[in-house]
C-alpha cells in the first residue's frame, strides 16, 4: 500500500500540460546554429517559449535536463542562431496565450544523418573526425539516445506536436537519404509512443541555388521526402541569405527559415499567422 501511494505521488509530481507543445529538433550545423547571435535575438524572448537544456552550460547558469526561457543558444553552449529560435518565436506570437512552446535540440555539426541511426551510429562514428566525436561526447556519446532521453523527460511536462529536421549537406547526392530519415522518424515515433498522424516531420532545404548554395542539389532529394514519410513537409530556403561559405545561413537567413518552419506548423495545427506579426 505504501508503495502504491508513493507511485501515485510520483505520477502526480509530473503534471503533463496539454497546452505545452513540445517540438523535437535535430540535424547538423544549420540546425545546431552557425550564425552569430545578435542583440535582437536575445531580447524580448517570450517566457512561453521554452527550451530543454541538452548539455550543462555553467557559464550561462544552465543545467542539463532543465527548462529555461529559450534565449539562444538552444543547443550546446557555444553554438549560434538556429531555425528553432524563430520557429518558436513565430508560434508563441500566433498561438493562444494559454499555449506554451518547448524546444528540444540535439544536433551534430558536419554529421551525416547516420549519426542518428540507433542501431548503426557507432560504425559511422568509428571513422568520424575527433572534433565531431567531441560534439557527440557532449550528448553522452549517442545523439539519438540523448534525443529520446530529453523527449521522454519533456513528455512529463507537455505533448510532442512535431519534429523539425535540418540536415543533408553531408549526405548530398545520397539517394537513400529519405529512407534513412524515415528509419529515424519511425524509431522516434515508436520509442516515444507517438501517433505519426499527429506528429508531422518538417524538413528544411539546405542553402538554395538562388544563394549559390554549394549543396543546393540536395534539395531535389529533400523535395521527395513526402513520398517516403507520409506526414512530412519541406520548408523552402529560397531567398534565405547565406554566409560566405555558401553552406550556412546568416542570422537573417535563419530568422526567415525559422519563421517558415513556424508558419508551416501553425497551418498544421489549424492556426493562421496573425497580420500584425
mmCIF file of N, CA and C in Angstrom, residues 24-33 82-83 105-117 124 132 143 147 163-182 184 201-207 215-225 233-235 237 247-249 254 257 261:
data_model
loop_
_atom_site.group_PDB
_atom_site.id
_atom_site.type_symbol
_atom_site.label_atom_id
_atom_site.label_comp_id
_atom_site.label_asym_id
_atom_site.label_seq_id
_atom_site.Cartn_x
_atom_site.Cartn_y
_atom_site.Cartn_z
ATOM 1 N N UNK A 24 10.632 18.385 -31.299
ATOM 2 C CA UNK A 24 11.950 17.747 -31.343
ATOM 3 C C UNK A 24 12.710 18.287 -32.551
ATOM 4 N N UNK A 25 13.917 18.799 -32.343
ATOM 5 C CA UNK A 25 14.746 19.320 -33.424
ATOM 6 C C UNK A 25 16.050 18.539 -33.498
ATOM 7 N N UNK A 26 16.454 18.170 -34.716
ATOM 8 C CA UNK A 26 17.743 17.507 -34.874
ATOM 9 C C UNK A 26 18.286 17.756 -36.274
ATOM 10 N N UNK A 27 19.587 17.521 -36.431
ATOM 11 C CA UNK A 27 20.217 17.733 -37.725
ATOM 12 C C UNK A 27 21.703 17.958 -37.574
ATOM 13 N N UNK A 28 22.271 18.749 -38.509
ATOM 14 C CA UNK A 28 23.699 19.051 -38.416
ATOM 15 C C UNK A 28 23.876 20.539 -38.148
ATOM 16 N N UNK A 29 24.920 21.173 -38.659
ATOM 17 C CA UNK A 29 25.289 22.504 -38.175
ATOM 18 C C UNK A 29 24.233 23.582 -38.362
ATOM 19 N N UNK A 30 23.441 23.517 -39.441
ATOM 20 C CA UNK A 30 22.431 24.557 -39.623
ATOM 21 C C UNK A 30 21.293 24.441 -38.618
ATOM 22 N N UNK A 31 21.006 23.243 -38.135
ATOM 23 C CA UNK A 31 20.016 23.124 -37.059
ATOM 24 C C UNK A 31 20.656 23.411 -35.707
ATOM 25 N N UNK A 32 21.928 23.082 -35.589
ATOM 26 C CA UNK A 32 22.660 23.408 -34.367
ATOM 27 C C UNK A 32 22.753 24.925 -34.199
ATOM 28 N N UNK A 33 22.957 25.618 -35.312
ATOM 29 C CA UNK A 33 23.059 27.078 -35.287
ATOM 30 C C UNK A 33 24.478 27.534 -35.528
ATOM 31 N N UNK A 82 19.721 29.381 -34.596
ATOM 32 C CA UNK A 82 19.187 28.215 -35.295
ATOM 33 C C UNK A 82 17.782 28.514 -35.806
ATOM 34 N N UNK A 83 17.300 27.805 -36.811
ATOM 35 C CA UNK A 83 15.912 27.994 -37.245
ATOM 36 C C UNK A 83 14.921 27.786 -36.104
ATOM 37 N N UNK A 105 16.650 20.269 -28.781
ATOM 38 C CA UNK A 105 17.532 20.330 -29.953
ATOM 39 C C UNK A 105 18.818 19.555 -29.683
ATOM 40 N N UNK A 106 18.981 18.459 -30.431
ATOM 41 C CA UNK A 106 20.221 17.675 -30.397
ATOM 42 C C UNK A 106 20.740 17.607 -31.834
ATOM 43 N N UNK A 107 21.771 18.355 -32.117
ATOM 44 C CA UNK A 107 22.320 18.411 -33.474
ATOM 45 C C UNK A 107 23.829 18.260 -33.437
ATOM 46 N N UNK A 108 24.379 17.701 -34.517
ATOM 47 C CA UNK A 108 25.816 17.420 -34.589
ATOM 48 C C UNK A 108 26.381 18.018 -35.871
ATOM 49 N N UNK A 109 27.173 19.059 -35.736
ATOM 50 C CA UNK A 109 27.754 19.737 -36.890
ATOM 51 C C UNK A 109 28.543 18.769 -37.758
ATOM 52 N N UNK A 110 28.362 18.906 -39.063
ATOM 53 C CA UNK A 110 29.144 18.123 -40.013
ATOM 54 C C UNK A 110 28.749 16.673 -40.179
ATOM 55 N N UNK A 111 27.804 16.206 -39.386
ATOM 56 C CA UNK A 111 27.492 14.776 -39.382
ATOM 57 C C UNK A 111 26.487 14.379 -40.457
ATOM 58 N N UNK A 112 26.673 13.191 -40.970
ATOM 59 C CA UNK A 112 25.678 12.598 -41.848
ATOM 60 C C UNK A 112 24.470 12.182 -41.017
ATOM 61 N N UNK A 113 23.359 11.930 -41.687
ATOM 62 C CA UNK A 113 22.145 11.511 -40.995
ATOM 63 C C UNK A 113 22.382 10.211 -40.219
ATOM 64 N N UNK A 114 23.389 9.454 -40.645
ATOM 65 C CA UNK A 114 23.695 8.176 -39.993
ATOM 66 C C UNK A 114 24.036 8.313 -38.509
ATOM 67 N N UNK A 115 24.426 9.497 -38.072
ATOM 68 C CA UNK A 115 24.788 9.681 -36.662
ATOM 69 C C UNK A 115 23.577 9.498 -35.747
ATOM 70 N N UNK A 116 22.365 9.569 -36.328
ATOM 71 C CA UNK A 116 21.137 9.397 -35.554
ATOM 72 C C UNK A 116 20.502 8.021 -35.737
ATOM 73 N N UNK A 117 21.182 7.122 -36.429
ATOM 74 C CA UNK A 117 20.648 5.771 -36.612
ATOM 75 C C UNK A 117 20.949 4.948 -35.362
ATOM 76 N N UNK A 124 29.373 4.504 -37.882
ATOM 77 C CA UNK A 124 29.602 5.792 -38.539
ATOM 78 C C UNK A 124 30.622 6.611 -37.752
ATOM 79 N N UNK A 132 34.245 15.990 -34.252
ATOM 80 C CA UNK A 132 32.858 15.537 -34.273
ATOM 81 C C UNK A 132 32.584 14.600 -33.101
ATOM 82 N N UNK A 143 23.836 10.514 -29.907
ATOM 83 C CA UNK A 143 22.889 11.610 -30.138
ATOM 84 C C UNK A 143 21.426 11.166 -30.135
ATOM 85 N N UNK A 147 18.476 12.349 -27.598
ATOM 86 C CA UNK A 147 17.242 12.934 -28.095
ATOM 87 C C UNK A 147 16.034 12.258 -27.453
ATOM 88 N N UNK A 163 8.229 17.245 -35.268
ATOM 89 C CA UNK A 163 9.670 17.020 -35.379
ATOM 90 C C UNK A 163 10.213 17.932 -36.464
ATOM 91 N N UNK A 164 11.299 18.645 -36.145
ATOM 92 C CA UNK A 164 11.954 19.532 -37.110
ATOM 93 C C UNK A 164 13.331 18.977 -37.454
ATOM 94 N N UNK A 165 13.601 18.871 -38.733
ATOM 95 C CA UNK A 165 14.886 18.362 -39.218
ATOM 96 C C UNK A 165 15.524 19.396 -40.138
ATOM 97 N N UNK A 166 16.822 19.636 -39.933
ATOM 98 C CA UNK A 166 17.598 20.351 -40.951
ATOM 99 C C UNK A 166 18.924 19.641 -41.068
ATOM 100 N N UNK A 167 19.050 18.887 -42.151
ATOM 101 C CA UNK A 167 20.232 18.059 -42.375
ATOM 102 C C UNK A 167 20.256 17.706 -43.845
ATOM 103 N N UNK A 168 21.422 17.380 -44.358
ATOM 104 C CA UNK A 168 21.502 16.958 -45.746
ATOM 105 C C UNK A 168 22.790 17.333 -46.444
ATOM 106 N N UNK A 169 23.450 18.393 -45.946
ATOM 107 C CA UNK A 169 24.686 18.834 -46.593
ATOM 108 C C UNK A 169 25.710 17.706 -46.665
ATOM 109 N N UNK A 170 25.851 16.955 -45.579
ATOM 110 C CA UNK A 170 26.841 15.866 -45.550
ATOM 111 C C UNK A 170 26.360 14.613 -46.256
ATOM 112 N N UNK A 171 25.099 14.608 -46.675
ATOM 113 C CA UNK A 171 24.545 13.470 -47.431
ATOM 114 C C UNK A 171 24.200 13.878 -48.859
ATOM 115 N N UNK A 172 24.799 14.966 -49.328
ATOM 116 C CA UNK A 172 24.488 15.445 -50.678
ATOM 117 C C UNK A 172 24.647 14.328 -51.712
ATOM 118 N N UNK A 173 23.628 14.203 -52.567
ATOM 119 C CA UNK A 173 23.559 13.186 -53.628
ATOM 120 C C UNK A 173 23.307 11.773 -53.110
ATOM 121 N N UNK A 174 23.000 11.630 -51.832
ATOM 122 C CA UNK A 174 22.687 10.325 -51.253
ATOM 123 C C UNK A 174 21.218 10.005 -51.526
ATOM 124 N N UNK A 175 20.955 9.150 -52.494
ATOM 125 C CA UNK A 175 19.579 8.837 -52.880
ATOM 126 C C UNK A 175 18.852 7.986 -51.841
ATOM 127 N N UNK A 176 19.577 7.477 -50.875
ATOM 128 C CA UNK A 176 18.952 6.702 -49.797
ATOM 129 C C UNK A 176 18.609 7.577 -48.590
ATOM 130 N N UNK A 177 18.890 8.870 -48.695
ATOM 131 C CA UNK A 177 18.678 9.776 -47.563
ATOM 132 C C UNK A 177 17.246 9.733 -47.046
ATOM 133 N N UNK A 178 16.271 9.776 -47.938
ATOM 134 C CA UNK A 178 14.872 9.796 -47.491
ATOM 135 C C UNK A 178 14.527 8.535 -46.711
ATOM 136 N N UNK A 179 15.055 7.387 -47.136
ATOM 137 C CA UNK A 179 14.783 6.141 -46.417
ATOM 138 C C UNK A 179 15.460 6.147 -45.045
ATOM 139 N N UNK A 180 16.632 6.739 -44.974
ATOM 140 C CA UNK A 180 17.340 6.836 -43.692
ATOM 141 C C UNK A 180 16.578 7.744 -42.734
ATOM 142 N N UNK A 181 16.080 8.861 -43.255
ATOM 143 C CA UNK A 181 15.287 9.773 -42.433
ATOM 144 C C UNK A 181 14.027 9.068 -41.939
ATOM 145 N N UNK A 182 13.390 8.313 -42.822
ATOM 146 C CA UNK A 182 12.181 7.580 -42.423
ATOM 147 C C UNK A 182 12.486 6.608 -41.286
ATOM 148 N N UNK A 184 14.753 6.864 -38.970
ATOM 149 C CA UNK A 184 14.943 7.612 -37.723
ATOM 150 C C UNK A 184 13.602 8.144 -37.213
ATOM 151 N N UNK A 201 6.580 15.757 -39.591
ATOM 152 C CA UNK A 201 8.017 15.984 -39.739
ATOM 153 C C UNK A 201 8.222 17.120 -40.716
ATOM 154 N N UNK A 202 8.885 18.183 -40.267
ATOM 155 C CA UNK A 202 9.193 19.331 -41.123
ATOM 156 C C UNK A 202 10.684 19.326 -41.430
ATOM 157 N N UNK A 203 11.024 19.268 -42.703
ATOM 158 C CA UNK A 203 12.430 19.214 -43.126
ATOM 159 C C UNK A 203 12.767 20.434 -43.969
ATOM 160 N N UNK A 204 13.779 21.165 -43.560
ATOM 161 C CA UNK A 204 14.177 22.366 -44.282
ATOM 162 C C UNK A 204 15.172 22.091 -45.399
ATOM 163 N N UNK A 205 15.068 22.868 -46.455
ATOM 164 C CA UNK A 205 16.041 22.783 -47.536
ATOM 165 C C UNK A 205 17.389 23.326 -47.074
ATOM 166 N N UNK A 206 18.455 22.836 -47.693
ATOM 167 C CA UNK A 206 19.784 23.401 -47.457
ATOM 168 C C UNK A 206 19.867 24.715 -48.239
ATOM 169 N N UNK A 207 20.989 25.448 -48.100
ATOM 170 C CA UNK A 207 21.131 26.742 -48.780
ATOM 171 C C UNK A 207 20.765 26.598 -50.257
ATOM 172 N N UNK A 215 25.629 22.962 -51.790
ATOM 173 C CA UNK A 215 24.964 21.656 -51.687
ATOM 174 C C UNK A 215 23.520 21.732 -52.171
ATOM 175 N N UNK A 216 23.205 22.769 -52.942
ATOM 176 C CA UNK A 216 21.824 23.019 -53.350
ATOM 177 C C UNK A 216 21.203 21.850 -54.108
ATOM 178 N N UNK A 217 22.040 21.041 -54.771
ATOM 179 C CA UNK A 217 21.478 19.897 -55.495
ATOM 180 C C UNK A 217 20.786 18.908 -54.569
ATOM 181 N N UNK A 218 21.128 18.965 -53.270
ATOM 182 C CA UNK A 218 20.494 18.064 -52.295
ATOM 183 C C UNK A 218 19.014 18.393 -52.132
ATOM 184 N N UNK A 219 18.624 19.613 -52.464
ATOM 185 C CA UNK A 219 17.222 19.991 -52.300
ATOM 186 C C UNK A 219 16.288 19.175 -53.186
ATOM 187 N N UNK A 220 16.797 18.652 -54.286
ATOM 188 C CA UNK A 220 15.973 17.801 -55.148
ATOM 189 C C UNK A 220 15.624 16.498 -54.428
ATOM 190 N N UNK A 221 16.558 16.007 -53.642
ATOM 191 C CA UNK A 221 16.313 14.790 -52.867
ATOM 192 C C UNK A 221 15.395 15.094 -51.684
ATOM 193 N N UNK A 222 15.671 16.208 -50.995
ATOM 194 C CA UNK A 222 14.831 16.601 -49.855
ATOM 195 C C UNK A 222 13.380 16.773 -50.309
ATOM 196 N N UNK A 223 13.188 17.284 -51.519
ATOM 197 C CA UNK A 223 11.839 17.525 -52.044
ATOM 198 C C UNK A 223 11.013 16.246 -52.149
ATOM 199 N N UNK A 224 11.685 15.101 -52.232
ATOM 200 C CA UNK A 224 10.965 13.826 -52.382
ATOM 201 C C UNK A 224 10.618 13.181 -51.043
ATOM 202 N N UNK A 225 10.995 13.808 -49.937
ATOM 203 C CA UNK A 225 10.749 13.200 -48.621
ATOM 204 C C UNK A 225 9.276 12.856 -48.384
ATOM 205 N N UNK A 233 6.779 17.469 -44.498
ATOM 206 C CA UNK A 233 6.610 18.700 -45.257
ATOM 207 C C UNK A 233 7.980 19.352 -45.433
ATOM 208 N N UNK A 234 8.225 19.889 -46.618
ATOM 209 C CA UNK A 234 9.516 20.503 -46.926
ATOM 210 C C UNK A 234 9.409 22.017 -46.796
ATOM 211 N N UNK A 235 10.367 22.604 -46.083
ATOM 212 C CA UNK A 235 10.395 24.046 -45.852
ATOM 213 C C UNK A 235 11.408 24.680 -46.803
ATOM 214 N N UNK A 237 14.029 27.100 -48.610
ATOM 215 C CA UNK A 237 15.104 28.013 -48.190
ATOM 216 C C UNK A 237 15.332 29.115 -49.219
ATOM 217 N N UNK A 247 27.318 27.423 -47.299
ATOM 218 C CA UNK A 247 26.844 26.206 -46.624
ATOM 219 C C UNK A 247 25.893 26.546 -45.485
ATOM 220 N N UNK A 248 26.192 27.644 -44.810
ATOM 221 C CA UNK A 248 25.434 28.052 -43.636
ATOM 222 C C UNK A 248 24.663 29.332 -43.909
ATOM 223 N N UNK A 249 23.563 29.486 -43.201
ATOM 224 C CA UNK A 249 22.762 30.701 -43.341
ATOM 225 C C UNK A 249 23.315 31.814 -42.462
ATOM 226 N N UNK A 254 18.564 32.508 -41.037
ATOM 227 C CA UNK A 254 17.964 31.635 -40.021
ATOM 228 C C UNK A 254 16.616 32.175 -39.552
ATOM 229 N N UNK A 257 14.079 31.429 -42.335
ATOM 230 C CA UNK A 257 13.818 29.993 -42.423
ATOM 231 C C UNK A 257 13.016 29.514 -41.207
ATOM 232 N N UNK A 261 9.346 27.599 -41.003
ATOM 233 C CA UNK A 261 9.023 26.389 -40.229
ATOM 234 C C UNK A 261 7.802 26.683 -39.349
#
